[in-house]
Amino acid sequence: MNSAISVSTLNTQIKSLLETTFINVYVEGEISNLTYHNSGHIYFSIKDENSTISCVMFKGNAKYLKFQLEVGQKVTITGTITVYTPRGSYQLMCTKVEPSGQGALALAFEQLKAKLQAKGYFEQENKKKLPAYPKKIALVTSPTGAAIEDMKKVATNRWPLVELILIPTLVQGESSKFDIVESIKYADRLEVDLLVVGRGGGSIEDLWAFNEEIVADAIYNCEKPVISAVGHEIDFLISDFVADVRAATPSNAMEISLPDINEHRIYLDNFSIDLENRLKNLLNKKEVDLNNMYKLFEQNSLDSKFNFISEQIKVLKERYFNILKNYFQNKQSRLDLLKEQLKLSNPDNKYKNGYAQLSIDNKIVNLENLDLNDRVTLQTPKTIALCTIEDIKKQ
Protein backbone atom coordinates (compact mmCIF):
# COMPACT_ATOMS: atom_id res chain seq x y z
CA MET A 1 0.00 0.00 0.00
CA ASN A 2 1.37 3.47 -1.09
CA SER A 3 1.94 6.03 1.62
CA ALA A 4 0.09 9.42 1.36
CA ILE A 5 1.93 12.61 0.39
CA SER A 6 1.28 16.13 1.64
CA VAL A 7 -0.69 18.72 -0.20
CA SER A 8 2.39 20.86 -0.49
CA THR A 9 4.29 17.97 -2.06
CA LEU A 10 1.47 17.43 -4.55
CA ASN A 11 1.31 21.07 -5.47
CA THR A 12 5.06 21.18 -5.85
CA GLN A 13 5.02 18.18 -8.18
CA ILE A 14 2.18 19.75 -10.21
CA LYS A 15 4.12 23.04 -10.39
CA SER A 16 7.22 21.25 -11.63
CA LEU A 17 5.26 19.30 -14.22
CA LEU A 18 3.27 22.25 -15.58
CA GLU A 19 6.07 24.76 -15.62
CA THR A 20 8.43 22.41 -17.44
CA THR A 21 5.76 21.23 -19.88
CA PHE A 22 4.11 24.55 -20.78
CA ILE A 23 7.23 26.67 -21.12
CA ASN A 24 6.13 28.68 -24.18
CA VAL A 25 2.35 29.02 -24.54
CA TYR A 26 0.69 30.87 -27.44
CA VAL A 27 -3.05 31.27 -26.73
CA GLU A 28 -5.94 33.43 -27.97
CA GLY A 29 -8.91 34.58 -25.95
CA GLU A 30 -11.10 37.45 -24.78
CA ILE A 31 -10.03 39.66 -21.85
CA SER A 32 -12.16 39.80 -18.70
CA ASN A 33 -11.70 40.73 -15.01
CA LEU A 34 -9.06 43.30 -15.94
CA THR A 35 -7.13 45.13 -13.17
CA TYR A 36 -4.28 47.61 -13.58
CA HIS A 37 -2.55 47.44 -10.20
CA ASN A 38 -0.77 50.48 -8.79
CA SER A 39 2.37 48.35 -8.58
CA GLY A 40 2.50 48.34 -12.38
CA HIS A 41 1.37 44.70 -12.70
CA ILE A 42 -1.67 43.82 -14.81
CA TYR A 43 -4.09 41.09 -13.67
CA PHE A 44 -6.81 39.73 -15.93
CA SER A 45 -8.39 36.58 -17.37
CA ILE A 46 -8.85 35.36 -20.90
CA LYS A 47 -11.76 33.19 -21.90
CA ASP A 48 -13.52 31.50 -24.74
CA GLU A 49 -17.02 29.99 -24.94
CA ASN A 50 -16.28 27.22 -22.42
CA SER A 51 -13.23 28.08 -20.29
CA THR A 52 -11.33 30.80 -18.44
CA ILE A 53 -7.71 31.10 -17.32
CA SER A 54 -6.13 33.66 -15.01
CA CYS A 55 -3.30 35.80 -16.39
CA VAL A 56 -0.72 38.15 -15.01
CA MET A 57 1.67 40.53 -16.76
CA PHE A 58 4.35 41.85 -14.47
CA LYS A 59 5.60 45.42 -14.57
CA GLY A 60 8.83 44.50 -16.36
CA ASN A 61 6.88 43.23 -19.39
CA ALA A 62 3.92 45.59 -19.05
CA LYS A 63 6.06 48.67 -19.72
CA TYR A 64 6.66 47.43 -23.28
CA LEU A 65 2.93 47.09 -23.96
CA LYS A 66 2.07 49.59 -26.68
CA PHE A 67 -1.72 49.57 -26.31
CA GLN A 68 -4.22 49.64 -23.48
CA LEU A 69 -5.84 46.35 -22.49
CA GLU A 70 -9.63 46.54 -22.37
CA VAL A 71 -12.36 44.16 -21.22
CA GLY A 72 -13.86 42.28 -24.17
CA GLN A 73 -10.76 42.80 -26.26
CA LYS A 74 -9.60 39.72 -28.19
CA VAL A 75 -5.85 39.17 -27.84
CA THR A 76 -3.11 36.67 -28.53
CA ILE A 77 -0.81 35.98 -25.58
CA THR A 78 2.71 34.60 -25.43
CA GLY A 79 3.77 33.32 -21.99
CA THR A 80 4.34 30.42 -19.63
CA ILE A 81 2.22 28.50 -17.13
CA THR A 82 3.08 29.14 -13.48
CA VAL A 83 1.64 27.53 -10.34
CA TYR A 84 1.10 29.31 -7.03
CA THR A 85 1.89 26.46 -4.65
CA PRO A 86 0.23 27.80 -1.45
CA ARG A 87 -3.19 27.83 -3.14
CA GLY A 88 -2.65 25.15 -5.72
CA SER A 89 -3.74 27.50 -8.53
CA TYR A 90 -2.12 28.12 -11.86
CA GLN A 91 -2.09 31.08 -14.17
CA LEU A 92 -0.65 32.24 -17.43
CA MET A 93 2.30 34.58 -16.96
CA CYS A 94 2.30 36.83 -20.02
CA THR A 95 5.46 38.06 -21.65
CA LYS A 96 3.79 39.52 -24.74
CA VAL A 97 0.23 40.50 -25.64
CA GLU A 98 -0.91 41.35 -29.15
CA PRO A 99 -4.39 42.33 -30.37
CA SER A 100 -5.92 39.64 -32.56
CA GLY A 101 -6.32 40.64 -36.22
CA GLN A 102 -4.70 44.05 -35.66
CA GLY A 103 -1.17 45.22 -34.94
CA ALA A 104 -0.40 46.39 -31.43
CA LEU A 105 0.95 49.73 -32.67
CA ALA A 106 -2.11 50.40 -34.81
CA LEU A 107 -4.41 49.64 -31.91
CA ALA A 108 -2.32 51.72 -29.51
CA PHE A 109 -2.47 54.61 -31.98
CA GLU A 110 -6.27 54.47 -32.23
CA GLN A 111 -6.68 54.13 -28.47
CA LEU A 112 -4.48 57.11 -27.68
CA LYS A 113 -6.06 59.15 -30.44
CA ALA A 114 -9.54 58.50 -29.01
CA LYS A 115 -8.34 59.31 -25.49
CA LEU A 116 -6.71 62.60 -26.45
CA GLN A 117 -9.63 63.60 -28.63
CA ALA A 118 -11.95 63.09 -25.66
CA LYS A 119 -9.66 65.37 -23.60
CA GLY A 120 -9.96 68.12 -26.25
CA TYR A 121 -6.35 67.94 -27.44
CA PHE A 122 -7.42 68.13 -31.10
CA GLU A 123 -9.97 70.94 -30.81
CA GLN A 124 -9.35 73.74 -33.28
CA GLU A 125 -10.25 76.38 -30.69
CA ASN A 126 -7.20 75.28 -28.67
CA LYS A 127 -4.80 75.76 -31.57
CA LYS A 128 -2.42 78.71 -31.38
CA LYS A 129 -1.89 80.96 -34.39
CA LEU A 130 1.52 81.02 -36.05
CA PRO A 131 3.31 84.40 -36.15
CA ALA A 132 3.39 86.04 -39.57
CA TYR A 133 7.09 86.97 -39.40
CA PRO A 134 8.94 84.78 -36.88
CA LYS A 135 12.39 86.00 -35.86
CA LYS A 136 13.52 82.85 -34.04
CA ILE A 137 12.43 79.23 -34.51
CA ALA A 138 13.47 76.34 -32.24
CA LEU A 139 14.04 73.07 -34.11
CA VAL A 140 13.50 70.03 -31.88
CA THR A 141 15.12 67.31 -33.97
CA SER A 142 18.24 65.24 -34.48
CA PRO A 143 21.40 67.24 -35.30
CA THR A 144 22.61 64.52 -37.68
CA GLY A 145 19.50 63.70 -39.70
CA ALA A 146 18.57 64.92 -43.16
CA ALA A 147 15.63 66.84 -41.69
CA ILE A 148 17.76 69.59 -40.16
CA GLU A 149 19.64 70.18 -43.41
CA ASP A 150 16.42 70.34 -45.39
CA MET A 151 14.92 72.86 -42.97
CA LYS A 152 18.04 75.04 -43.00
CA LYS A 153 18.11 75.07 -46.79
CA VAL A 154 14.45 75.99 -47.19
CA ALA A 155 14.67 78.65 -44.45
CA THR A 156 17.73 80.27 -46.05
CA ASN A 157 16.07 80.45 -49.47
CA ARG A 158 12.67 81.47 -48.17
CA TRP A 159 13.38 83.94 -45.34
CA PRO A 160 17.09 84.43 -44.54
CA LEU A 161 16.21 86.89 -41.77
CA VAL A 162 15.04 84.11 -39.45
CA GLU A 163 17.31 82.62 -36.77
CA LEU A 164 17.11 78.83 -36.36
CA ILE A 165 17.98 77.40 -32.95
CA LEU A 166 18.70 73.68 -32.97
CA ILE A 167 17.74 71.68 -29.87
CA PRO A 168 19.65 68.38 -30.38
CA THR A 169 17.16 65.63 -29.63
CA LEU A 170 17.03 61.85 -29.75
CA VAL A 171 14.14 61.06 -32.10
CA GLN A 172 14.29 57.26 -32.31
CA GLY A 173 14.44 54.44 -29.78
CA GLU A 174 12.72 53.51 -26.54
CA SER A 175 14.08 56.45 -24.55
CA SER A 176 13.61 59.02 -27.29
CA LYS A 177 10.15 60.01 -26.03
CA PHE A 178 11.68 61.32 -22.80
CA ASP A 179 14.32 63.28 -24.69
CA ILE A 180 11.69 64.80 -26.98
CA VAL A 181 9.61 65.90 -24.00
CA GLU A 182 12.60 67.53 -22.30
CA SER A 183 13.63 69.28 -25.52
CA ILE A 184 10.12 70.66 -26.03
CA LYS A 185 10.00 72.01 -22.47
CA TYR A 186 13.47 73.53 -22.85
CA ALA A 187 12.63 75.14 -26.21
CA ASP A 188 9.40 76.56 -24.78
CA ARG A 189 11.45 78.47 -22.20
CA LEU A 190 13.62 80.11 -24.86
CA GLU A 191 12.92 83.49 -26.49
CA VAL A 192 11.59 81.96 -29.70
CA ASP A 193 8.45 82.58 -31.71
CA LEU A 194 7.55 78.96 -32.44
CA LEU A 195 8.77 75.35 -32.26
CA VAL A 196 9.17 72.77 -35.02
CA VAL A 197 9.15 69.22 -33.64
CA GLY A 198 10.01 66.51 -36.10
CA ARG A 199 12.31 64.22 -37.99
CA GLY A 200 12.66 62.55 -41.38
CA GLY A 201 10.80 59.48 -42.57
CA GLY A 202 11.05 55.92 -41.28
CA SER A 203 9.02 52.90 -40.27
CA ILE A 204 6.16 53.12 -37.79
CA GLU A 205 8.49 51.78 -35.14
CA ASP A 206 11.09 54.46 -35.94
CA LEU A 207 8.47 57.19 -35.65
CA TRP A 208 6.69 55.78 -32.64
CA ALA A 209 8.12 58.23 -30.12
CA PHE A 210 5.83 60.88 -31.65
CA ASN A 211 2.83 58.65 -30.88
CA GLU A 212 3.56 58.61 -27.15
CA GLU A 213 1.15 60.24 -24.71
CA ILE A 214 3.86 62.12 -22.81
CA VAL A 215 5.01 63.73 -26.07
CA ALA A 216 1.41 64.69 -26.85
CA ASP A 217 1.08 66.23 -23.37
CA ALA A 218 4.29 68.23 -23.82
CA ILE A 219 3.11 69.62 -27.18
CA TYR A 220 -0.38 70.45 -25.87
CA ASN A 221 0.99 72.23 -22.79
CA CYS A 222 3.55 74.23 -24.76
CA GLU A 223 2.94 77.97 -24.49
CA LYS A 224 4.40 78.73 -27.89
CA PRO A 225 2.96 77.53 -31.22
CA VAL A 226 4.17 74.09 -32.30
CA ILE A 227 4.47 72.63 -35.80
CA SER A 228 4.64 68.84 -36.04
CA ALA A 229 6.82 67.80 -38.99
CA VAL A 230 7.40 64.06 -38.71
CA GLY A 231 8.08 61.65 -41.56
CA HIS A 232 6.58 61.93 -45.01
CA GLU A 233 3.31 63.34 -46.27
CA ILE A 234 1.52 59.98 -45.85
CA ASP A 235 2.58 59.62 -42.20
CA PHE A 236 0.04 60.77 -39.61
CA LEU A 237 1.07 60.67 -35.97
CA ILE A 238 -0.43 61.73 -32.67
CA SER A 239 1.89 64.74 -32.59
CA ASP A 240 0.31 65.92 -35.88
CA PHE A 241 -3.15 65.99 -34.32
CA VAL A 242 -2.05 67.69 -31.09
CA ALA A 243 0.26 70.32 -32.61
CA ASP A 244 -1.09 73.70 -33.66
CA VAL A 245 -0.13 72.98 -37.28
CA ARG A 246 0.82 69.77 -39.10
CA ALA A 247 3.50 69.89 -41.78
CA ALA A 248 3.74 67.10 -44.34
CA THR A 249 7.55 67.10 -44.10
CA PRO A 250 10.25 69.04 -42.22
CA SER A 251 10.82 71.14 -45.35
CA ASN A 252 7.12 71.90 -45.51
CA ALA A 253 7.30 73.13 -41.92
CA MET A 254 9.63 75.91 -43.06
CA GLU A 255 7.34 76.74 -45.96
CA ILE A 256 4.40 77.00 -43.59
CA SER A 257 6.11 78.99 -40.87
CA LEU A 258 8.12 81.45 -43.00
CA PRO A 259 6.98 84.03 -45.55
CA ASP A 260 8.47 83.96 -49.05
CA ILE A 261 10.96 86.80 -49.39
CA ASN A 262 10.63 86.78 -53.21
CA GLU A 263 6.89 87.36 -52.93
CA HIS A 264 7.57 90.25 -50.58
CA ARG A 265 10.12 91.70 -52.99
CA ILE A 266 7.54 91.60 -55.77
CA TYR A 267 4.98 93.10 -53.43
CA LEU A 268 7.37 95.89 -52.43
CA ASP A 269 8.19 96.62 -56.08
CA ASN A 270 4.49 96.83 -56.94
CA PHE A 271 3.86 98.86 -53.81
CA SER A 272 6.65 101.27 -54.75
CA ILE A 273 5.24 101.72 -58.24
CA ASP A 274 1.73 102.15 -56.88
CA LEU A 275 2.95 104.63 -54.27
CA GLU A 276 4.82 106.63 -56.91
CA ASN A 277 1.71 106.76 -59.12
CA ARG A 278 -0.43 107.76 -56.18
CA LEU A 279 2.02 110.53 -55.25
CA LYS A 280 2.06 111.80 -58.85
CA ASN A 281 -1.73 111.82 -58.98
CA LEU A 282 -1.87 113.52 -55.61
CA LEU A 283 0.64 116.19 -56.63
CA ASN A 284 -1.19 116.77 -59.91
CA LYS A 285 -4.46 117.12 -58.06
CA LYS A 286 -2.91 119.48 -55.54
CA GLU A 287 -1.41 121.51 -58.38
CA VAL A 288 -4.83 121.83 -59.99
CA ASP A 289 -6.33 122.78 -56.64
CA LEU A 290 -3.57 125.34 -56.12
CA ASN A 291 -4.14 126.87 -59.55
CA ASN A 292 -7.86 127.04 -58.87
CA MET A 293 -7.20 128.67 -55.51
CA TYR A 294 -4.84 131.16 -57.17
CA LYS A 295 -7.47 132.02 -59.75
CA LEU A 296 -10.07 132.30 -57.01
CA PHE A 297 -7.70 134.55 -55.06
CA GLU A 298 -7.17 136.69 -58.13
CA GLN A 299 -10.90 136.94 -58.61
CA ASN A 300 -11.38 138.03 -55.02
CA SER A 301 -8.36 140.34 -54.76
CA LEU A 302 -8.76 144.12 -54.33
CA ASP A 303 -7.54 144.72 -57.86
CA SER A 304 -10.04 142.25 -59.24
CA LYS A 305 -12.84 143.73 -57.18
CA PHE A 306 -11.81 147.28 -58.22
CA ASN A 307 -11.65 146.23 -61.88
CA PHE A 308 -14.99 144.51 -61.55
CA ILE A 309 -16.59 147.56 -59.94
CA SER A 310 -14.98 149.79 -62.58
CA GLU A 311 -16.42 147.63 -65.30
CA GLN A 312 -19.80 147.73 -63.59
CA ILE A 313 -19.62 151.52 -63.38
CA LYS A 314 -18.62 151.69 -67.04
CA VAL A 315 -21.51 149.46 -67.99
CA LEU A 316 -23.89 151.52 -65.87
CA LYS A 317 -22.58 154.74 -67.43
CA GLU A 318 -23.05 153.37 -70.93
CA ARG A 319 -26.49 152.11 -70.02
CA TYR A 320 -27.37 155.49 -68.46
CA PHE A 321 -26.11 157.45 -71.46
CA ASN A 322 -27.99 155.11 -73.78
CA ILE A 323 -31.13 155.61 -71.75
CA LEU A 324 -30.67 159.41 -71.82
CA LYS A 325 -29.87 159.34 -75.49
CA ASN A 326 -32.97 157.27 -76.24
CA TYR A 327 -34.99 159.54 -74.01
CA PHE A 328 -33.83 162.69 -75.74
CA GLN A 329 -34.26 161.06 -79.14
CA ASN A 330 -37.82 160.16 -78.25
CA LYS A 331 -38.47 163.65 -76.98
CA GLN A 332 -36.89 165.15 -80.08
CA SER A 333 -39.04 162.94 -82.28
CA ARG A 334 -42.10 163.93 -80.30
CA LEU A 335 -41.12 167.57 -80.56
CA ASP A 336 -40.59 167.26 -84.28
CA LEU A 337 -43.98 165.62 -84.60
CA LEU A 338 -45.64 168.38 -82.58
CA LYS A 339 -43.90 171.01 -84.66
CA GLU A 340 -45.16 169.36 -87.82
CA GLN A 341 -48.65 169.13 -86.43
CA LEU A 342 -48.46 172.73 -85.30
CA LYS A 343 -47.25 173.75 -88.70
CA LEU A 344 -50.11 171.90 -90.30
CA SER A 345 -52.55 173.49 -87.89
CA ASN A 346 -51.37 177.02 -88.59
CA PRO A 347 -54.23 178.88 -90.24
CA ASP A 348 -51.83 180.54 -92.54
CA ASN A 349 -50.73 177.18 -93.89
CA LYS A 350 -54.01 175.37 -93.66
CA TYR A 351 -55.71 177.11 -96.57
CA LYS A 352 -52.83 177.82 -98.92
CA ASN A 353 -53.67 175.48 -101.70
CA GLY A 354 -57.34 176.33 -102.35
CA TYR A 355 -58.70 174.96 -99.16
CA ALA A 356 -61.55 176.76 -97.31
CA GLN A 357 -63.83 175.94 -94.38
CA LEU A 358 -67.37 174.85 -95.35
CA SER A 359 -70.15 175.67 -92.92
CA ILE A 360 -73.92 176.13 -92.75
CA ASP A 361 -75.22 178.42 -90.13
CA ASN A 362 -71.73 178.57 -88.56
CA LYS A 363 -71.57 174.80 -88.31
CA ILE A 364 -68.82 173.04 -90.18
CA VAL A 365 -70.16 170.39 -92.54
CA ASN A 366 -68.72 167.89 -94.95
CA LEU A 367 -69.09 168.43 -98.66
CA GLU A 368 -70.68 164.97 -98.97
CA ASN A 369 -73.61 166.05 -96.73
CA LEU A 370 -74.68 168.98 -98.92
CA ASP A 371 -77.92 169.10 -100.85
CA LEU A 372 -79.06 171.24 -103.83
CA ASN A 373 -79.95 174.84 -103.02
CA ASP A 374 -78.16 174.67 -99.62
CA ARG A 375 -76.74 178.08 -98.71
CA VAL A 376 -73.23 177.54 -97.41
CA THR A 377 -70.40 179.74 -96.22
CA LEU A 378 -66.84 179.33 -97.53
CA GLN A 379 -64.37 180.93 -95.21
CA THR A 380 -60.62 181.52 -95.13
CA PRO A 381 -58.79 183.59 -92.57
CA LYS A 382 -59.12 186.60 -94.82
CA THR A 383 -62.26 185.98 -96.89
CA ILE A 384 -65.92 184.83 -96.35
CA ALA A 385 -68.08 183.85 -99.33
CA LEU A 386 -71.82 183.04 -99.30
CA CYS A 387 -72.74 180.38 -101.87
CA THR A 388 -75.78 178.44 -103.09
CA ILE A 389 -75.38 174.77 -104.15
CA GLU A 390 -76.68 174.46 -107.69
CA ASP A 391 -75.27 171.10 -108.71
CA ILE A 392 -73.71 168.01 -106.88
CA LYS A 393 -71.67 165.39 -108.73
CA LYS A 394 -70.80 162.19 -106.97
CA GLN A 395 -67.51 160.53 -107.94
Coordinates of C-alpha atoms in Angstrom, one line a residue, residues 95 103 116 140 146 159 186 189 194 218 307 340 348 350 355 369-370 387 390:
T95 CA 5.5 38.1 -21.6
G103 CA -1.2 45.2 -34.9
L116 CA -6.7 62.6 -26.4
V140 CA 13.5 70.0 -31.9
A146 CA 18.6 64.9 -43.2
W159 CA 13.4 83.9 -45.3
Y186 CA 13.5 73.5 -22.8
R189 CA 11.4 78.5 -22.2
L194 CA 7.5 79.0 -32.4
A218 CA 4.3 68.2 -23.8
N307 CA -11.7 146.2 -61.9
E340 CA -45.2 169.4 -87.8
D348 CA -51.8 180.5 -92.5
K350 CA -54.0 175.4 -93.7
Y355 CA -58.7 175.0 -99.2
N369 CA -73.6 166.0 -96.7
L370 CA -74.7 169.0 -98.9
C387 CA -72.7 180.4 -101.9
E390 CA -76.7 174.5 -107.7

